[in-house]
Amino acid sequence: MGGPCHTAPVQLVDVREIYLDYNASAPLDPRVVEEMLPVLTTGIGNASSAHRFGQRQAGAVELARDRVAALVGGTRSGVVFTAGATEANNLALRGAVEAAVPERKRLLISAVEHASVRRTARRLADGGLAKVDVIGVTPGGFVDLDVLNELLGPDVLMVSVMAANSETGVLNPVAEVAERVHAAGALLHCDATQRVGRLPFDMAAVGADLVSLSGHKICGPGGVGALVGTATTLRRLAPVIEGGGHERGLRSGSLNVAGIVGLGAAARIANDERATESARVGALRDRLVTTIQSRLAGVSQNGDTTRRLPNTANLRCDGADAEAVIANMDPVAASAGSACSTGTIEPSEVLVAMGLSREAAFESVRFSLGRFTTEADIEPATSRTVAAVDYVRAMLAEGT
Ligand code: PMP
């Protein structure tokens, strides 16, 4: 396991294209496109300009700001538009560290954060700008509250714990984390990219000081997202991108008006339809999993299955390398958590942090469903998956 990527798909069953990789990027909702089109075709001007053209653009941006704030229980003035959740996470961590007093420069991050948190924290530590400690997770994938308690201290500036994990869908107890973090006088940054639009998330109610989100995870456009904070928290950040002073001086650069309008439209739709969509998608996800398990032996689920996103399942198929399974599932799309780095494949850091062996992590496939997944997708996706796992197991058993 962990050898070169398997790339040549083998034709096993005739299936149309089925997309089950929403956590990587969700398809753009046509209703979002409809709201973006006027901006792209007839929208003129820089949203910072005082003339009527600019002010029309600014008006569209402010409506989007309201909608994004509503999605996370924030306020309009707390929304800082960015080029996605990666940038929002960078701004939260780097911005806070740069503005912090020398006595409070320690960051705590959970072991299963997105790379944009983990690598940013590592770089800050490597550069001597911050001390960083990693909070381990339980076998179910939850941040370990006892470890958090042990690590918290008066030098901790910020704790970064995600709301929902992109690989397993496991939901962290954000309110319990916030209580402990605030008692230690630190800030809580919560990457809610995978949770918003799928389950309720109210930053004021749970006590998150800074929240990251992204357009393309909620059927909006890619390359746009936001960091949402309270006025007090945003004052504790330094900008990462310096320039004309846009977005409260925290994120300079002429605004991506069409993208922001698209993000706002996606946030509005997600807010309105979340409850019904999650129930429908959850039932489809459960059926996919139970059907696969009824037809294949040796398939188990990674991560807690009682507190997780309704759209996500991470399945370990014993004896079947996930990269090979995915290559053979084409044109059904799912994902393996492994990452190609410098020519070799590394297992998912998330699954390994949860205590899975490298072997088990290499045999794990993530299915993530969403708004445009239908009842009619489940049977063909299941049979394609079953055939691919059978095939890969047989090939590996033969040693080919
Ligand atoms: N955080 C999480 C939890 C994610 O799943 C992702 C996307 N994979 C990101 C951050 C990065 O988002 P973006 O693509 O908008 O930079």
CSV table of C-alpha atoms and ligand atoms in Angstrom, one decimal:
chain,number,residue,atom,x,y,z
A,1,MET,CA,0.0,0.0,0.0
A,2,GLY,CA,1.1,3.6,-0.5
A,3,GLY,CA,2.8,2.8,-3.8
A,4,PRO,CA,2.3,4.6,-7.1
A,5,CYS,CA,-1.2,5.9,-7.9
A,6,HIS,CA,-3.5,3.4,-9.8
A,7,THR,CA,-4.8,5.3,-12.8
A,8,ALA,CA,-6.2,3.0,-15.4
A,9,PRO,CA,-9.9,2.5,-14.9
A,10,VAL,CA,-11.4,-0.8,-15.9
A,11,GLN,CA,-14.9,-1.1,-17.4
A,12,LEU,CA,-16.9,-3.2,-15.0
A,13,VAL,CA,-20.5,-2.0,-15.1
A,14,ASP,CA,-22.2,0.5,-17.4
A,15,VAL,CA,-23.0,3.6,-15.4
A,16,ARG,CA,-23.6,7.2,-16.2
A,17,GLU,CA,-21.6,9.9,-14.4
A,18,ILE,CA,-22.6,10.2,-10.8
A,19,TYR,CA,-20.9,12.8,-8.6
A,20,LEU,CA,-20.5,11.9,-4.9
A,21,ASP,CA,-17.7,14.3,-4.0
A,22,TYR,CA,-19.6,17.3,-2.7
A,23,ASN,CA,-17.2,17.9,0.2
A,24,ALA,CA,-14.4,18.5,-2.4
A,25,SER,CA,-16.6,20.9,-4.3
A,26,ALA,CA,-20.4,21.1,-4.8
A,27,PRO,CA,-22.0,21.8,-8.2
A,28,LEU,CA,-23.0,25.4,-8.7
A,29,ASP,CA,-26.8,25.9,-8.2
A,30,PRO,CA,-28.4,27.3,-11.4
A,31,ARG,CA,-30.3,29.7,-9.1
A,32,VAL,CA,-27.0,31.1,-8.0
A,33,VAL,CA,-25.9,31.5,-11.6
A,34,GLU,CA,-29.1,33.4,-12.2
A,35,GLU,CA,-28.3,35.9,-9.5
A,36,MET,CA,-24.7,36.3,-10.6
A,37,LEU,CA,-25.5,36.8,-14.3
A,38,PRO,CA,-26.7,40.5,-14.1
A,39,VAL,CA,-23.5,41.4,-12.2
A,40,LEU,CA,-21.3,39.6,-14.8
A,41,THR,CA,-23.1,41.0,-17.8
A,42,THR,CA,-24.3,44.5,-16.8
A,43,GLY,CA,-22.6,45.2,-13.5
A,44,ILE,CA,-20.1,48.0,-13.9
A,45,GLY,CA,-17.7,49.7,-11.6
A,46,ASN,CA,-15.7,49.2,-8.5
A,47,ALA,CA,-17.7,48.6,-5.3
A,48,SER,CA,-15.6,51.3,-3.6
A,49,SER,CA,-16.4,54.0,-6.1
A,50,ALA,CA,-18.7,56.8,-5.0
A,51,HIS,CA,-20.6,57.1,-8.3
A,52,ARG,CA,-23.9,55.4,-9.0
A,53,PHE,CA,-22.2,52.5,-10.8
A,54,GLY,CA,-20.0,51.7,-7.9
A,55,GLN,CA,-22.7,52.2,-5.4
A,56,ARG,CA,-24.9,49.7,-7.2
A,57,GLN,CA,-22.1,47.2,-7.0
A,58,ALA,CA,-21.7,48.0,-3.3
A,59,GLY,CA,-25.4,47.5,-2.7
A,60,ALA,CA,-25.2,44.0,-4.2
A,61,VAL,CA,-22.2,43.3,-1.9
A,62,GLU,CA,-24.1,44.5,1.2
A,63,LEU,CA,-27.1,42.2,0.5
A,64,ALA,CA,-24.7,39.3,0.2
A,65,ARG,CA,-23.0,40.3,3.4
A,66,ASP,CA,-26.4,40.2,5.2
A,67,ARG,CA,-27.1,36.7,3.8
A,68,VAL,CA,-23.7,35.3,4.8
A,69,ALA,CA,-24.1,36.8,8.3
A,70,ALA,CA,-27.5,35.2,8.5
A,71,LEU,CA,-26.1,31.8,7.5
A,72,VAL,CA,-23.7,31.7,10.5
A,73,GLY,CA,-25.6,33.8,13.1
A,74,GLY,CA,-23.1,36.7,12.7
A,75,THR,CA,-23.5,40.4,11.9
A,76,ARG,CA,-23.2,42.2,8.6
A,77,SER,CA,-20.2,44.3,9.9
A,78,GLY,CA,-18.4,41.1,10.9
A,79,VAL,CA,-18.2,39.6,7.4
A,80,VAL,CA,-14.8,39.8,5.7
A,81,PHE,CA,-15.0,38.5,2.1
A,82,THR,CA,-12.0,36.4,1.1
A,83,ALA,CA,-11.0,34.2,-1.8
A,84,GLY,CA,-12.3,31.1,0.0
A,85,ALA,CA,-11.9,29.2,3.2
A,86,THR,CA,-8.2,28.7,2.8
A,87,GLU,CA,-7.6,32.4,2.8
A,88,ALA,CA,-10.1,32.9,5.7
A,89,ASN,CA,-8.1,30.3,7.8
A,90,ASN,CA,-4.8,32.0,6.9
A,91,LEU,CA,-6.2,35.4,7.9
A,92,ALA,CA,-7.6,34.1,11.2
A,93,LEU,CA,-4.3,32.4,12.3
A,94,ARG,CA,-1.7,34.7,10.8
A,95,GLY,CA,-3.8,37.9,11.5
A,96,ALA,CA,-4.2,37.0,15.1
A,97,VAL,CA,-0.6,36.0,15.7
A,98,GLU,CA,0.7,39.2,14.1
A,99,ALA,CA,-1.5,41.4,16.2
A,100,ALA,CA,-1.0,39.5,19.4
A,101,VAL,CA,1.0,40.7,22.5
A,102,PRO,CA,4.2,38.7,23.0
A,103,GLU,CA,2.9,37.0,26.1
A,104,ARG,CA,0.0,35.4,24.2
A,105,LYS,CA,1.4,33.8,21.0
A,106,ARG,CA,0.5,30.2,21.4
A,107,LEU,CA,-2.0,28.5,19.1
A,108,LEU,CA,-3.8,25.2,19.6
A,109,ILE,CA,-5.2,23.4,16.6
A,110,SER,CA,-6.9,20.1,16.4
A,111,ALA,CA,-5.1,17.3,14.7
A,112,VAL,CA,-7.8,16.9,12.0
A,113,GLU,CA,-7.9,20.5,10.8
A,114,HIS,CA,-7.8,21.3,7.1
A,115,ALA,CA,-4.3,21.7,5.6
A,116,SER,CA,-4.9,25.5,5.4
A,117,VAL,CA,-5.0,25.6,9.2
A,118,ARG,CA,-2.4,22.9,9.9
A,119,ARG,CA,0.2,24.1,7.5
A,120,THR,CA,-0.3,27.8,8.4
A,121,ALA,CA,0.2,26.9,12.0
A,122,ARG,CA,3.3,24.9,11.2
A,123,ARG,CA,4.7,27.8,9.2
A,124,LEU,CA,4.1,30.2,12.0
A,125,ALA,CA,5.8,27.8,14.4
A,126,ASP,CA,8.8,27.2,12.1
A,127,GLY,CA,9.3,30.9,11.6
A,128,GLY,CA,9.3,31.4,15.4
A,129,LEU,CA,6.3,33.6,15.2
A,130,ALA,CA,4.0,31.4,17.4
A,131,LYS,CA,4.2,28.3,19.5
A,132,VAL,CA,1.8,25.7,18.3
A,133,ASP,CA,0.4,22.6,20.0
A,134,VAL,CA,-1.8,20.0,18.4
A,135,ILE,CA,-5.0,18.8,20.2
A,136,GLY,CA,-5.4,15.1,19.6
A,137,VAL,CA,-8.8,13.5,18.6
A,138,THR,CA,-10.7,10.5,20.0
A,139,PRO,CA,-11.1,7.4,17.9
A,140,GLY,CA,-14.5,8.7,16.9
A,141,GLY,CA,-12.8,11.8,15.4
A,142,PHE,CA,-13.9,14.4,18.1
A,143,VAL,CA,-11.4,16.9,19.5
A,144,ASP,CA,-10.3,15.5,22.9
A,145,LEU,CA,-11.6,17.9,25.5
A,146,ASP,CA,-9.3,16.6,28.2
A,147,VAL,CA,-6.3,17.2,26.0
A,148,LEU,CA,-7.7,20.7,25.3
A,149,ASN,CA,-8.0,21.4,29.0
A,150,GLU,CA,-4.4,20.3,29.6
A,151,LEU,CA,-3.0,22.4,26.8
A,152,LEU,CA,-4.9,25.6,27.6
A,153,GLY,CA,-3.0,28.3,29.5
A,154,PRO,CA,-2.6,32.0,29.8
A,155,ASP,CA,-0.3,32.2,26.8
A,156,VAL,CA,-2.8,30.7,24.4
A,157,LEU,CA,-4.0,33.3,21.9
A,158,MET,CA,-6.3,31.2,19.7
A,159,VAL,CA,-7.7,27.7,19.4
A,160,SER,CA,-8.7,26.4,16.0
A,161,VAL,CA,-11.2,23.6,16.0
A,162,MET,CA,-13.4,22.8,12.9
A,163,ALA,CA,-17.1,22.4,13.1
A,164,ALA,CA,-17.3,19.4,10.8
A,165,ASN,CA,-14.6,17.3,9.4
A,166,SER,CA,-14.4,17.2,5.6
A,167,GLU,CA,-13.3,13.5,5.4
A,168,THR,CA,-15.5,11.9,8.1
A,169,GLY,CA,-18.2,14.5,8.6
A,170,VAL,CA,-17.7,14.1,12.3
A,171,LEU,CA,-19.1,17.2,14.2
A,172,ASN,CA,-17.1,18.7,17.0
A,173,PRO,CA,-18.7,19.9,20.3
A,174,VAL,CA,-17.9,23.5,19.4
A,175,ALA,CA,-19.9,25.0,22.3
A,176,GLU,CA,-18.0,22.9,24.9
A,177,VAL,CA,-14.8,23.9,23.2
A,178,ALA,CA,-15.7,27.6,23.3
A,179,GLU,CA,-16.6,27.5,27.0
A,180,ARG,CA,-13.1,26.2,27.8
A,181,VAL,CA,-11.3,28.4,25.4
A,182,HIS,CA,-13.0,31.6,26.7
A,183,ALA,CA,-12.4,30.6,30.3
A,184,ALA,CA,-8.7,30.7,29.4
A,185,GLY,CA,-9.1,34.1,27.8
A,186,ALA,CA,-8.3,32.8,24.3
A,187,LEU,CA,-10.2,33.2,21.0
A,188,LEU,CA,-12.0,30.4,19.2
A,189,HIS,CA,-11.6,30.1,15.5
A,190,CYS,CA,-14.0,27.6,13.9
A,191,ASP,CA,-13.6,26.4,10.3
A,192,ALA,CA,-17.3,25.8,9.6
A,193,THR,CA,-16.7,25.3,5.8
A,194,GLN,CA,-18.3,21.8,5.8
A,195,ARG,CA,-21.0,22.4,8.3
A,196,VAL,CA,-22.7,25.6,7.1
A,197,GLY,CA,-25.6,25.0,4.8
A,198,ARG,CA,-25.9,21.4,6.0
A,199,LEU,CA,-26.7,21.7,9.7
A,200,PRO,CA,-27.6,24.8,11.8
A,201,PHE,CA,-24.6,26.8,12.9
A,202,ASP,CA,-25.0,29.9,15.0
A,203,MET,CA,-21.6,31.4,15.9
A,204,ALA,CA,-23.1,33.6,18.7
A,205,ALA,CA,-24.9,30.6,20.3
A,206,VAL,CA,-21.9,28.3,20.2
A,207,GLY,CA,-19.4,31.0,21.1
A,208,ALA,CA,-17.1,31.0,18.0
A,209,ASP,CA,-15.2,34.2,17.7
A,210,LEU,CA,-14.1,33.7,14.1
A,211,VAL,CA,-15.7,31.5,11.5
A,212,SER,CA,-14.5,30.4,8.1
A,213,LEU,CA,-16.7,29.4,5.2
A,214,SER,CA,-16.5,28.9,1.4
A,215,GLY,CA,-18.8,29.4,-1.6
A,216,HIS,CA,-18.1,26.2,-3.5
A,217,LYS,CA,-19.0,23.9,-0.6
A,218,ILE,CA,-22.6,25.3,-0.5
A,219,CYS,CA,-23.4,25.1,-4.2
A,220,GLY,CA,-22.0,28.7,-4.7
A,221,PRO,CA,-19.0,29.7,-6.8
A,222,GLY,CA,-15.4,28.7,-6.0
A,223,GLY,CA,-12.7,31.2,-5.2
A,224,VAL,CA,-14.9,33.2,-2.8
A,225,GLY,CA,-15.5,32.7,0.9
A,226,ALA,CA,-15.6,34.7,4.2
A,227,LEU,CA,-14.1,35.0,7.6
A,228,VAL,CA,-16.9,36.2,10.0
A,229,GLY,CA,-16.0,37.6,13.3
A,230,THR,CA,-17.4,40.0,15.9
A,231,ALA,CA,-16.3,43.6,15.8
A,232,THR,CA,-14.1,43.1,18.8
A,233,THR,CA,-12.5,40.0,17.4
A,234,LEU,CA,-11.8,41.6,14.0
A,235,ARG,CA,-10.0,44.4,15.8
A,236,ARG,CA,-7.6,41.8,17.1
A,237,LEU,CA,-6.4,40.8,13.6
A,238,ALA,CA,-3.7,42.3,11.4
A,239,PRO,CA,-4.3,42.1,7.6
A,240,VAL,CA,-2.6,39.4,5.6
A,241,ILE,CA,-3.2,41.1,2.3
A,242,GLU,CA,-2.3,44.8,2.4
A,243,GLY,CA,-3.5,47.4,0.0
A,244,GLY,CA,-6.4,49.9,-0.4
A,245,GLY,CA,-8.0,49.0,2.9
A,246,HIS,CA,-11.0,47.1,1.8
A,247,GLU,CA,-13.0,44.9,4.1
A,248,ARG,CA,-12.3,46.8,7.3
A,249,GLY,CA,-8.6,47.0,6.3
A,250,LEU,CA,-8.3,43.2,6.8
A,251,ARG,CA,-8.5,42.1,3.1
A,252,SER,CA,-7.5,44.6,0.6
A,253,GLY,CA,-8.3,44.2,-3.1
A,254,SER,CA,-11.2,45.3,-5.3
A,255,LEU,CA,-14.2,43.2,-4.4
A,256,ASN,CA,-15.1,40.2,-6.5
A,257,VAL,CA,-18.7,41.4,-6.8
A,258,ALA,CA,-20.1,38.6,-8.9
A,259,GLY,CA,-18.5,35.9,-6.7
A,260,ILE,CA,-19.7,37.6,-3.5
A,261,VAL,CA,-23.2,37.9,-5.0
A,262,GLY,CA,-23.0,34.2,-5.8
A,263,LEU,CA,-21.9,33.4,-2.3
A,264,GLY,CA,-24.7,35.4,-0.9
A,265,ALA,CA,-27.3,33.7,-3.1
A,266,ALA,CA,-25.9,30.3,-2.1
A,267,ALA,CA,-26.1,31.3,1.6
A,268,ARG,CA,-29.7,32.4,1.2
A,269,ILE,CA,-30.7,29.1,-0.5
A,270,ALA,CA,-28.8,27.0,2.0
A,271,ASN,CA,-30.5,28.8,4.9
A,272,ASP,CA,-34.0,28.3,3.4
A,273,GLU,CA,-33.6,24.7,2.3
A,274,ARG,CA,-31.1,23.2,4.7
A,275,ALA,CA,-33.5,21.3,6.9
A,276,THR,CA,-35.4,19.5,4.1
A,277,GLU,CA,-32.3,19.0,2.0
A,278,SER,CA,-30.4,17.5,4.9
A,279,ALA,CA,-33.1,15.0,5.7
A,280,ARG,CA,-33.4,13.9,2.1
A,281,VAL,CA,-29.6,13.7,1.6
A,282,GLY,CA,-29.2,11.9,4.9
A,283,ALA,CA,-31.6,9.2,3.9
A,284,LEU,CA,-29.8,8.7,0.6
A,285,ARG,CA,-26.4,8.5,2.3
A,286,ASP,CA,-27.7,5.9,4.8
A,287,ARG,CA,-29.2,3.9,1.9
A,288,LEU,CA,-25.9,4.0,0.0
A,289,VAL,CA,-24.0,2.8,3.1
A,290,THR,CA,-26.4,0.0,4.1
A,291,THR,CA,-26.7,-1.3,0.5
A,292,ILE,CA,-22.9,-1.3,0.0
A,293,GLN,CA,-22.5,-3.1,3.4
A,294,SER,CA,-25.2,-5.6,2.5
A,295,ARG,CA,-23.4,-6.6,-0.7
A,296,LEU,CA,-19.8,-6.5,0.5
A,297,ALA,CA,-18.2,-8.1,3.5
A,298,GLY,CA,-15.4,-6.2,5.4
A,299,VAL,CA,-16.8,-2.7,5.0
A,300,SER,CA,-16.9,-0.5,8.2
A,301,GLN,CA,-17.5,3.2,8.7
A,302,ASN,CA,-14.7,5.5,10.0
A,303,GLY,CA,-15.6,8.1,12.6
A,304,ASP,CA,-18.6,8.4,14.9
A,305,THR,CA,-21.8,7.8,13.0
A,306,THR,CA,-24.2,9.5,15.4
A,307,ARG,CA,-22.8,13.0,15.3
A,308,ARG,CA,-21.7,13.7,11.8
A,309,LEU,CA,-22.8,15.5,8.7
A,310,PRO,CA,-25.9,14.0,7.0
A,311,ASN,CA,-24.2,13.9,3.6
A,312,THR,CA,-20.9,12.2,4.4
A,313,ALA,CA,-19.8,8.6,4.9
A,314,ASN,CA,-16.2,7.4,5.1
A,315,LEU,CA,-16.0,3.7,4.4
A,316,ARG,CA,-13.1,1.4,5.0
A,317,CYS,CA,-13.2,-1.6,2.6
A,318,ASP,CA,-10.8,-4.2,3.9
A,319,GLY,CA,-8.2,-5.4,1.4
A,320,ALA,CA,-9.1,-2.8,-1.2
A,321,ASP,CA,-6.7,0.1,-1.8
A,322,ALA,CA,-8.9,3.2,-2.0
A,323,GLU,CA,-7.0,4.9,-4.9
A,324,ALA,CA,-7.5,1.7,-6.9
A,325,VAL,CA,-11.2,1.5,-6.0
A,326,ILE,CA,-11.7,5.1,-7.0
A,327,ALA,CA,-10.0,4.7,-10.3
A,328,ASN,CA,-12.2,1.7,-11.0
A,329,MET,CA,-15.4,3.4,-9.9
A,330,ASP,CA,-15.2,5.9,-12.7
A,331,PRO,CA,-17.6,7.5,-13.8
A,332,VAL,CA,-18.9,7.5,-10.2
A,333,ALA,CA,-16.8,10.1,-8.3
A,334,ALA,CA,-15.9,9.7,-4.7
A,335,SER,CA,-12.6,10.4,-2.9
A,336,ALA,CA,-9.7,8.9,-1.0
A,337,GLY,CA,-8.2,10.9,1.8
A,338,SER,CA,-4.7,10.0,0.7
A,339,ALA,CA,-2.5,12.7,-0.7
A,340,CYS,CA,0.3,12.5,-3.3
A,341,SER,CA,3.3,14.4,-2.0
A,342,THR,CA,6.7,14.3,-3.5
A,343,GLY,CA,6.0,11.2,-5.6
A,344,THR,CA,4.7,8.9,-2.8
A,345,ILE,CA,1.2,8.6,-1.5
A,346,GLU,CA,0.7,9.5,2.2
A,347,PRO,CA,-2.4,8.2,4.0
A,348,SER,CA,-5.1,10.6,5.2
A,349,GLU,CA,-3.7,12.5,8.2
A,350,VAL,CA,-7.2,12.8,9.6
A,351,LEU,CA,-7.8,9.1,9.7
A,352,VAL,CA,-4.3,8.4,11.1
A,353,ALA,CA,-4.9,11.0,13.8
A,354,MET,CA,-8.0,9.1,14.8
A,355,GLY,CA,-5.9,6.0,15.4
A,356,LEU,CA,-6.4,4.1,12.1
A,357,SER,CA,-3.4,2.2,10.8
A,358,ARG,CA,-1.8,3.4,7.6
A,359,GLU,CA,-3.2,0.3,5.9
A,360,ALA,CA,-6.8,1.1,7.1
A,361,ALA,CA,-6.4,4.7,6.0
A,362,PHE,CA,-5.3,3.6,2.6
A,363,GLU,CA,-8.4,1.5,2.3
A,364,SER,CA,-10.9,4.3,3.1
A,365,VAL,CA,-13.2,6.0,0.6
A,366,ARG,CA,-15.2,9.1,1.3
A,367,PHE,CA,-18.7,9.5,-0.2
A,368,SER,CA,-20.2,12.9,0.0
A,369,LEU,CA,-23.7,13.6,-1.4
A,370,GLY,CA,-25.6,16.8,-1.8
A,371,ARG,CA,-28.3,18.9,-3.4
A,372,PHE,CA,-28.4,17.3,-6.8
A,373,THR,CA,-27.9,13.7,-5.7
A,374,THR,CA,-31.1,11.8,-6.5
A,375,GLU,CA,-32.7,8.6,-5.5
A,376,ALA,CA,-31.9,7.2,-8.9
A,377,ASP,CA,-28.1,7.7,-8.3
A,378,ILE,CA,-27.9,5.3,-5.4
A,379,GLU,CA,-28.4,1.9,-7.0
A,380,PRO,CA,-25.9,2.5,-9.9
A,381,ALA,CA,-23.4,4.2,-7.6
A,382,THR,CA,-23.7,1.2,-5.2
A,383,SER,CA,-23.2,-1.4,-7.9
A,384,ARG,CA,-20.3,0.4,-9.4
A,385,THR,CA,-18.7,0.7,-5.9
A,386,VAL,CA,-19.3,-3.0,-5.1
A,387,ALA,CA,-17.9,-4.1,-8.5
A,388,ALA,CA,-14.8,-1.9,-8.1
A,389,VAL,CA,-14.1,-3.2,-4.6
A,390,ASP,CA,-14.6,-6.8,-5.7
A,391,TYR,CA,-12.3,-6.2,-8.6
A,392,VAL,CA,-9.5,-4.5,-6.6
A,393,ARG,CA,-9.7,-7.2,-3.9
A,394,ALA,CA,-9.3,-9.9,-6.5
A,395,MET,CA,-6.4,-8.1,-8.3
A,396,LEU,CA,-4.6,-7.5,-5.0
A,397,ALA,CA,-5.2,-11.0,-3.8
A,398,GLU,CA,-3.7,-12.3,-7.1
A,399,GLY,CA,-0.7,-10.0,-6.4
A,400,THR,CA,-1.1,-8.2,-9.7
B,1,PMP,N1,-11.6,24.0,5.3
B,1,PMP,C1,-12.3,22.9,5.1
B,1,PMP,C2,-12.8,22.1,6.2
B,1,PMP,C3,-12.4,22.4,3.8
B,1,PMP,O1,-13.1,21.2,3.6
B,1,PMP,C4,-11.9,23.1,2.7
B,1,PMP,C5,-12.0,22.7,1.3
B,1,PMP,N2,-11.6,21.4,1.1
B,1,PMP,C6,-11.2,24.3,3.0
B,1,PMP,C7,-11.1,24.7,4.3
B,1,PMP,C8,-10.6,25.2,1.9
B,1,PMP,O2,-11.7,25.9,1.2
B,1,PMP,P1,-11.4,26.6,-0.1
B,1,PMP,O3,-11.4,25.6,-1.2
B,1,PMP,O4,-12.5,27.6,-0.2
B,1,PMP,O5,-10.1,27.4,0.0
